[in-house]
Amino acid sequence: MTDSRTYAIVGCGMMGREHMRNLALVPEAELVAIVDPHGPSRDAAAELAGKLGQSFACYETVEDMMPSARPDAVIVAAPNHTHFAIAQQLMGHEVALLLEKPMCTTVEDAGKLAALAADYDPLFWVGLEYRYMPPVTRFVERVQAGETGPVRMLSIREHRFPFLTKVGDWNRFSANTGGTLVEKCCHFFDLMRHILQDEPVRIFASGGQDVNHLDEVYDGKPSDILDNAYVIVDFAGGARATLDLCMFAEGAEQQEEIYALGDVGKLDVRIPAAEIIWSPRDGAGVRSEPVDTPPEALAAGDHHGATWFQLLRFHKALVEGGSPDVSAIDGLRSVEMGAAAHQSIETGLPVALDFSG
């Protein structure tokens, strides 16, 4: 059997075009179709295809595309609030799915989609790709090998630029995104669970919209997207995790920093420095490990090579009939944690979680 598989992309905005560039780097992956109702986005994708040497058909809807293109797999990179409906449409065609984060914008929809995915035979994979940044992957390997001792404290910091401009400014409203702590921070809640291999039991958060988009009004509605937050997460095994998010920190030297601390020592990883720092408690001295990422992967997107490494893993699972690295349950949990953090901000109270069932 050949390892070649065909792909379609639904949503040809910034993330959809990043997937185009990365698919061009995946051996045996052929992009045969794109879907987007927005003409300028289709035009931008077609222009990029010319530079990449890709050739595909363009469609306005999933229902127009599926009968003629018949791809083996579809990457959904459409706006967040369309994920639930588009995923269900595609599942009706029994096609493999890579569904971009967040899986859905509400806990209710994410739960329904996870239930559907439980009985879905084709590959169903949620695009929580931060796991695949090579420095983060190496950091997780070292933590899970026990280098720090059992992790008692885990800290994730993202200090970055504001939300970018999207078609129709859909990302300026929590109703469309799920809220910042779902839209953006589902990545970090997934990383917490992935690193600790444990489930959260309680979340407490404080956050607000204090700097960005304050004067932006669309069709009479002001933007309501949070631009900073602190989130504390207690895990069942006793570890504590924190998220420190600021989206008016364009001048920060490092965009992401992750720290894990145990009774043996501390590990931290920094992006884009791509360096892991080991600080043992025994006084043996601080040591650093640089982690390389192929330059072509860095150039193909804005996620430090993660999109390419995720696609390599997805394609391998597609060819071999393997299970997803990032399941619908992982996608659901990341939405549940983000929604709980928003609830905590709104009420000023901690939110208890029970995923034992």
Short mmCIF file of C-alpha atoms in Angstrom, two decimals:
data_model
loop_
_atom_site.label_atom_id
_atom_site.label_comp_id
_atom_site.label_asym_id
_atom_site.label_seq_id
_atom_site.Cartn_x
_atom_site.Cartn_y
_atom_site.Cartn_z
CA MET A 1 0.00 0.00 0.00
CA THR A 2 1.28 3.45 -0.87
CA ASP A 3 2.00 5.98 1.86
CA SER A 4 0.48 8.76 -0.28
CA ARG A 5 -2.67 10.45 1.07
CA THR A 6 -4.75 13.35 -0.20
CA TYR A 7 -5.81 16.34 1.90
CA ALA A 8 -8.27 19.19 1.83
CA ILE A 9 -8.20 22.32 3.98
CA VAL A 10 -11.37 24.06 5.16
CA GLY A 11 -10.59 27.67 5.99
CA CYS A 12 -7.84 29.44 4.05
CA GLY A 13 -7.01 32.27 6.42
CA MET A 14 -3.72 32.61 8.25
CA MET A 15 -3.77 29.16 9.86
CA GLY A 16 -5.11 27.42 6.77
CA ARG A 17 -2.25 28.85 4.70
CA GLU A 18 0.23 27.78 7.38
CA HIS A 19 -1.08 24.24 6.93
CA MET A 20 -0.60 24.63 3.17
CA ARG A 21 3.06 25.54 3.63
CA ASN A 22 3.64 22.67 6.02
CA LEU A 23 1.80 20.07 3.94
CA ALA A 24 4.21 20.97 1.15
CA LEU A 25 6.99 19.68 3.43
CA VAL A 26 5.29 16.36 4.29
CA PRO A 27 6.37 13.53 1.99
CA GLU A 28 3.47 11.72 0.32
CA ALA A 29 0.91 14.38 1.36
CA GLU A 30 -0.99 15.92 -1.57
CA LEU A 31 -3.28 18.91 -1.12
CA VAL A 32 -6.17 18.43 -3.56
CA ALA A 33 -8.79 20.94 -2.39
CA ILE A 34 -9.43 24.05 -0.33
CA VAL A 35 -12.76 25.32 0.96
CA ASP A 36 -13.57 28.87 1.99
CA PRO A 37 -16.69 31.01 1.39
CA HIS A 38 -14.52 34.16 1.40
CA GLY A 39 -13.24 34.92 -2.09
CA PRO A 40 -10.14 36.93 -1.08
CA SER A 41 -9.03 34.06 1.17
CA ARG A 42 -9.35 31.60 -1.70
CA ASP A 43 -7.38 33.99 -3.90
CA ALA A 44 -4.63 34.28 -1.28
CA ALA A 45 -4.46 30.49 -1.03
CA ALA A 46 -4.24 30.15 -4.80
CA GLU A 47 -1.43 32.70 -4.92
CA LEU A 48 0.48 30.81 -2.22
CA ALA A 49 -0.11 27.53 -4.06
CA GLY A 50 1.69 28.95 -7.08
CA LYS A 51 4.75 29.64 -4.96
CA LEU A 52 4.63 26.18 -3.36
CA GLY A 53 4.01 24.25 -6.55
CA GLN A 54 0.65 22.98 -5.28
CA SER A 55 -2.35 22.45 -7.52
CA PHE A 56 -5.85 22.03 -6.11
CA ALA A 57 -9.52 22.74 -6.69
CA CYS A 58 -11.25 25.61 -4.85
CA TYR A 59 -14.71 25.36 -3.33
CA GLU A 60 -17.03 27.58 -1.33
CA THR A 61 -18.64 24.82 0.80
CA VAL A 62 -17.81 21.42 2.23
CA GLU A 63 -20.80 19.87 0.49
CA ASP A 64 -19.53 21.09 -2.88
CA MET A 65 -16.03 19.79 -2.20
CA MET A 66 -16.48 16.30 -0.74
CA PRO A 67 -18.22 14.44 -3.60
CA SER A 68 -15.72 15.58 -6.23
CA ALA A 69 -12.40 15.93 -4.36
CA ARG A 70 -12.90 12.94 -2.03
CA PRO A 71 -9.80 13.61 0.12
CA ASP A 72 -8.44 11.05 2.56
CA ALA A 73 -8.19 13.70 5.29
CA VAL A 74 -9.48 17.20 5.93
CA ILE A 75 -7.83 19.90 8.03
CA VAL A 76 -10.39 22.29 9.54
CA ALA A 77 -8.87 25.74 10.07
CA ALA A 78 -12.07 27.79 9.82
CA PRO A 79 -13.14 30.30 12.51
CA ASN A 80 -13.70 28.75 15.95
CA HIS A 81 -17.47 29.16 16.06
CA THR A 82 -17.85 27.14 12.83
CA HIS A 83 -15.91 24.06 14.04
CA PHE A 84 -18.88 22.21 15.51
CA ALA A 85 -21.03 22.39 12.38
CA ILE A 86 -18.18 21.78 9.92
CA ALA A 87 -16.84 18.78 11.85
CA GLN A 88 -20.29 17.18 11.87
CA GLN A 89 -20.66 17.77 8.13
CA LEU A 90 -17.33 16.12 7.44
CA MET A 91 -17.96 13.20 9.80
CA GLY A 92 -21.00 12.42 7.66
CA HIS A 93 -18.52 11.62 4.88
CA GLU A 94 -16.39 9.26 7.02
CA VAL A 95 -13.20 11.22 6.37
CA ALA A 96 -10.16 11.58 8.66
CA LEU A 97 -10.13 14.93 10.49
CA LEU A 98 -7.53 17.25 11.93
CA LEU A 99 -9.68 19.83 13.72
CA GLU A 100 -7.87 23.01 14.69
CA LYS A 101 -8.07 24.28 18.24
CA PRO A 102 -10.26 25.01 20.07
CA MET A 103 -12.35 21.95 19.27
CA CYS A 104 -15.50 24.03 19.89
CA THR A 105 -16.33 27.34 21.54
CA THR A 106 -18.64 25.92 24.23
CA VAL A 107 -18.40 23.01 26.63
CA GLU A 108 -21.79 21.76 25.44
CA ASP A 109 -20.73 21.56 21.79
CA ALA A 110 -17.32 20.11 22.65
CA GLY A 111 -19.00 17.40 24.74
CA LYS A 112 -21.37 16.50 21.92
CA LEU A 113 -18.52 16.34 19.40
CA ALA A 114 -16.39 14.20 21.73
CA ALA A 115 -19.32 11.79 22.08
CA LEU A 116 -19.63 11.56 18.30
CA ALA A 117 -15.88 11.05 17.94
CA ALA A 118 -15.96 8.15 20.43
CA ASP A 119 -17.88 6.09 17.84
CA TYR A 120 -16.10 7.49 14.79
CA ASP A 121 -13.86 5.01 12.98
CA PRO A 122 -11.68 7.39 10.91
CA LEU A 123 -8.85 9.35 12.52
CA PHE A 124 -10.12 12.29 14.63
CA TRP A 125 -7.31 14.55 15.85
CA VAL A 126 -7.49 17.92 17.62
CA GLY A 127 -4.84 20.48 16.63
CA LEU A 128 -3.35 21.32 20.03
CA GLU A 129 0.02 21.59 18.39
CA TYR A 130 2.13 23.29 21.06
CA ARG A 131 3.08 19.77 22.21
CA TYR A 132 5.10 19.50 18.98
CA MET A 133 7.42 22.51 19.27
CA PRO A 134 10.75 20.64 19.39
CA PRO A 135 12.01 22.46 22.53
CA VAL A 136 8.70 21.78 24.29
CA THR A 137 8.70 18.14 23.19
CA ARG A 138 12.22 17.71 24.61
CA PHE A 139 11.24 19.53 27.82
CA VAL A 140 8.28 17.18 28.31
CA GLU A 141 10.48 14.14 27.70
CA ARG A 142 12.90 15.25 30.41
CA VAL A 143 10.17 16.09 32.91
CA GLN A 144 8.34 12.80 32.34
CA ALA A 145 11.65 10.91 32.68
CA GLY A 146 11.68 12.14 36.30
CA GLU A 147 14.55 14.59 36.05
CA THR A 148 12.96 17.13 38.42
CA GLY A 149 11.47 14.51 40.69
CA PRO A 150 7.67 14.48 40.97
CA VAL A 151 6.48 17.85 39.68
CA ARG A 152 4.94 19.93 42.44
CA MET A 153 4.75 23.24 40.56
CA LEU A 154 4.30 23.90 36.83
CA SER A 155 4.25 27.40 35.39
CA ILE A 156 3.41 28.52 31.84
CA ARG A 157 3.92 32.10 30.77
CA GLU A 158 2.89 33.60 27.44
CA HIS A 159 3.74 37.26 26.92
CA ARG A 160 2.92 38.17 23.34
CA PHE A 161 1.31 40.52 20.83
CA PRO A 162 -2.46 41.23 20.62
CA PHE A 163 -4.91 39.15 18.63
CA LEU A 164 -4.32 39.58 14.91
CA THR A 165 -6.87 40.92 12.44
CA LYS A 166 -9.07 38.18 10.97
CA VAL A 167 -11.72 38.13 8.22
CA GLY A 168 -14.78 39.98 9.48
CA ASP A 169 -12.98 40.63 12.80
CA TRP A 170 -14.62 37.50 14.15
CA ASN A 171 -11.92 37.06 16.80
CA ARG A 172 -12.86 40.28 18.60
CA PHE A 173 -15.82 38.63 20.33
CA SER A 174 -15.95 35.92 22.98
CA ALA A 175 -19.10 34.49 21.43
CA ASN A 176 -17.10 33.61 18.31
CA THR A 177 -13.87 32.49 19.96
CA GLY A 178 -15.04 30.86 23.18
CA GLY A 179 -13.18 33.63 25.02
CA THR A 180 -9.43 34.18 25.23
CA LEU A 181 -8.89 31.41 27.77
CA VAL A 182 -10.53 28.94 25.39
CA GLU A 183 -9.33 30.37 22.07
CA LYS A 184 -5.70 30.98 22.98
CA CYS A 185 -5.10 29.15 26.23
CA CYS A 186 -6.57 25.75 25.34
CA HIS A 187 -2.99 25.05 24.17
CA PHE A 188 -1.63 25.68 27.64
CA PHE A 189 -4.32 23.76 29.52
CA ASP A 190 -3.61 20.83 27.21
CA LEU A 191 0.11 21.15 27.96
CA MET A 192 -0.57 21.10 31.70
CA ARG A 193 -2.49 17.82 31.44
CA HIS A 194 0.04 16.41 28.96
CA ILE A 195 3.09 17.25 31.07
CA LEU A 196 1.60 16.12 34.38
CA GLN A 197 -0.36 13.18 32.97
CA ASP A 198 -3.09 14.13 35.43
CA GLU A 199 -6.49 15.79 35.59
CA PRO A 200 -7.37 19.16 37.13
CA VAL A 201 -9.71 19.34 40.10
CA ARG A 202 -9.97 23.10 40.71
CA ILE A 203 -9.39 26.34 38.79
CA PHE A 204 -9.17 29.90 40.06
CA ALA A 205 -8.58 32.84 37.72
CA SER A 206 -8.36 36.60 37.50
CA GLY A 207 -8.28 38.49 34.22
CA GLY A 208 -9.62 41.33 32.15
CA GLN A 209 -9.59 43.44 29.00
CA ASP A 210 -7.40 46.32 30.07
CA VAL A 211 -5.38 47.50 27.06
CA ASN A 212 -6.28 45.92 23.71
CA HIS A 213 -9.27 46.64 21.43
CA LEU A 214 -10.92 48.96 23.96
CA ASP A 215 -12.05 51.44 21.29
CA GLU A 216 -13.04 48.83 18.68
CA VAL A 217 -16.76 48.62 17.89
CA TYR A 218 -18.22 46.36 15.20
CA ASP A 219 -21.86 46.71 14.10
CA GLY A 220 -22.53 48.61 17.29
CA LYS A 221 -20.94 45.96 19.53
CA PRO A 222 -17.71 46.66 21.45
CA SER A 223 -14.97 44.04 21.46
CA ASP A 224 -15.10 41.93 24.62
CA ILE A 225 -11.98 39.76 24.33
CA LEU A 226 -9.73 39.46 27.42
CA ASP A 227 -6.09 40.49 27.00
CA ASN A 228 -4.53 39.30 30.28
CA ALA A 229 -5.10 36.72 33.00
CA TYR A 230 -3.62 34.67 35.78
CA VAL A 231 -4.97 31.13 36.19
CA ILE A 232 -4.17 28.69 39.03
CA VAL A 233 -4.96 25.01 38.48
CA ASP A 234 -4.88 22.33 41.18
CA PHE A 235 -4.38 18.77 39.94
CA ALA A 236 -5.63 15.51 41.42
CA GLY A 237 -2.11 14.28 42.19
CA GLY A 238 -1.25 17.38 44.21
CA ALA A 239 0.64 19.42 41.61
CA ARG A 240 -0.19 23.08 41.12
CA ALA A 241 0.01 24.82 37.76
CA THR A 242 -0.22 28.46 36.80
CA LEU A 243 -0.83 30.32 33.56
CA ASP A 244 0.42 33.90 33.19
CA LEU A 245 -1.01 35.43 30.01
CA CYS A 246 -0.38 38.93 28.68
CA MET A 247 -1.34 39.96 25.15
CA PHE A 248 0.12 43.47 25.25
CA ALA A 249 3.72 42.34 25.60
CA GLU A 250 5.05 42.70 22.07
CA GLY A 251 8.47 43.66 23.40
CA ALA A 252 9.00 40.49 25.43
CA GLU A 253 12.23 38.65 24.59
CA GLN A 254 10.59 35.25 25.06
CA GLN A 255 7.01 34.59 23.97
CA GLU A 256 6.56 31.34 25.92
CA GLU A 257 8.30 30.05 29.03
CA ILE A 258 7.47 26.83 30.86
CA TYR A 259 8.87 25.85 34.27
CA ALA A 260 8.59 22.52 36.08
CA LEU A 261 9.82 22.21 39.67
CA GLY A 262 10.22 19.15 41.85
CA ASP A 263 12.26 18.07 44.86
CA VAL A 264 15.33 17.36 42.68
CA GLY A 265 15.44 20.55 40.66
CA LYS A 266 13.93 22.88 38.10
CA LEU A 267 13.61 22.61 34.31
CA ASP A 268 12.53 25.47 32.13
CA VAL A 269 12.14 25.93 28.40
CA ARG A 270 11.97 29.18 26.47
CA ILE A 271 10.53 29.99 23.05
CA PRO A 272 11.94 31.32 20.72
CA ALA A 273 15.31 30.88 22.47
CA ALA A 274 14.78 27.10 22.06
CA GLU A 275 16.83 26.39 25.15
CA ILE A 276 16.16 24.13 28.13
CA ILE A 277 17.72 25.15 31.45
CA TRP A 278 18.38 22.59 34.21
CA SER A 279 18.85 23.97 37.72
CA PRO A 280 19.47 21.14 40.22
CA ARG A 281 19.07 21.66 43.95
CA ASP A 282 22.30 19.83 44.77
CA GLY A 283 24.50 22.74 43.73
CA ALA A 284 25.99 20.89 40.76
CA GLY A 285 25.46 23.95 38.60
CA VAL A 286 23.04 25.20 35.99
CA ARG A 287 23.24 23.51 32.59
CA SER A 288 21.56 24.40 29.31
CA GLU A 289 20.52 22.28 26.32
CA PRO A 290 19.82 23.98 22.98
CA VAL A 291 17.16 22.26 20.88
CA ASP A 292 17.31 22.68 17.11
CA THR A 293 14.31 22.95 14.81
CA PRO A 294 14.73 22.45 11.04
CA PRO A 295 14.87 25.89 9.41
CA GLU A 296 12.31 24.91 6.78
CA ALA A 297 9.82 24.09 9.56
CA LEU A 298 10.49 27.41 11.28
CA ALA A 299 9.98 29.25 8.00
CA ALA A 300 6.71 27.46 7.22
CA GLY A 301 4.72 28.89 10.11
CA ASP A 302 4.43 30.91 13.29
CA HIS A 303 4.45 28.05 15.79
CA HIS A 304 8.16 27.18 16.08
CA GLY A 305 7.89 24.14 13.81
CA ALA A 306 4.96 22.60 15.68
CA THR A 307 2.61 22.53 12.69
CA TRP A 308 5.04 20.46 10.61
CA PHE A 309 5.82 17.96 13.36
CA GLN A 310 2.12 17.55 14.11
CA LEU A 311 1.35 16.93 10.44
CA LEU A 312 4.10 14.33 10.25
CA ARG A 313 2.54 12.50 13.20
CA PHE A 314 -0.97 12.88 11.77
CA HIS A 315 0.10 11.55 8.37
CA LYS A 316 1.84 8.58 9.98
CA ALA A 317 -1.31 7.71 11.93
CA LEU A 318 -3.39 8.15 8.77
CA VAL A 319 -1.19 5.76 6.79
CA GLU A 320 -0.75 3.17 9.54
CA GLY A 321 -4.26 3.31 10.98
CA GLY A 322 -2.96 4.55 14.32
CA SER A 323 -4.70 6.42 17.11
CA PRO A 324 -4.54 10.20 17.47
CA ASP A 325 -1.91 11.69 19.74
CA VAL A 326 -4.42 14.39 20.66
CA SER A 327 -7.88 12.92 21.05
CA ALA A 328 -11.35 14.44 21.16
CA ILE A 329 -11.24 13.99 24.94
CA ASP A 330 -8.05 16.07 25.05
CA GLY A 331 -9.82 18.71 22.98
CA LEU A 332 -12.85 18.62 25.28
CA ARG A 333 -10.77 18.92 28.44
CA SER A 334 -8.92 21.96 27.11
CA VAL A 335 -12.23 23.70 26.37
CA GLU A 336 -13.64 22.73 29.78
CA MET A 337 -10.62 24.16 31.56
CA GLY A 338 -10.75 27.43 29.59
CA ALA A 339 -14.47 27.79 30.21
CA ALA A 340 -13.96 27.12 33.93
CA ALA A 341 -11.29 29.84 34.07
CA HIS A 342 -13.70 32.31 32.46
CA GLN A 343 -16.40 31.29 34.95
CA SER A 344 -13.97 31.91 37.81
CA ILE A 345 -13.17 35.39 36.47
CA GLU A 346 -16.86 36.22 36.17
CA THR A 347 -17.82 34.98 39.64
CA GLY A 348 -14.61 35.65 41.58
CA LEU A 349 -14.78 32.10 42.89
CA PRO A 350 -12.79 28.92 42.30
CA VAL A 351 -14.45 26.33 40.04
CA ALA A 352 -14.36 22.63 40.97
CA LEU A 353 -13.83 20.10 38.17
CA ASP A 354 -14.51 16.37 38.20
CA PHE A 355 -13.31 14.37 35.23
CA SER A 356 -13.21 11.05 37.09
CA GLY A 357 -16.29 9.77 35.27
#
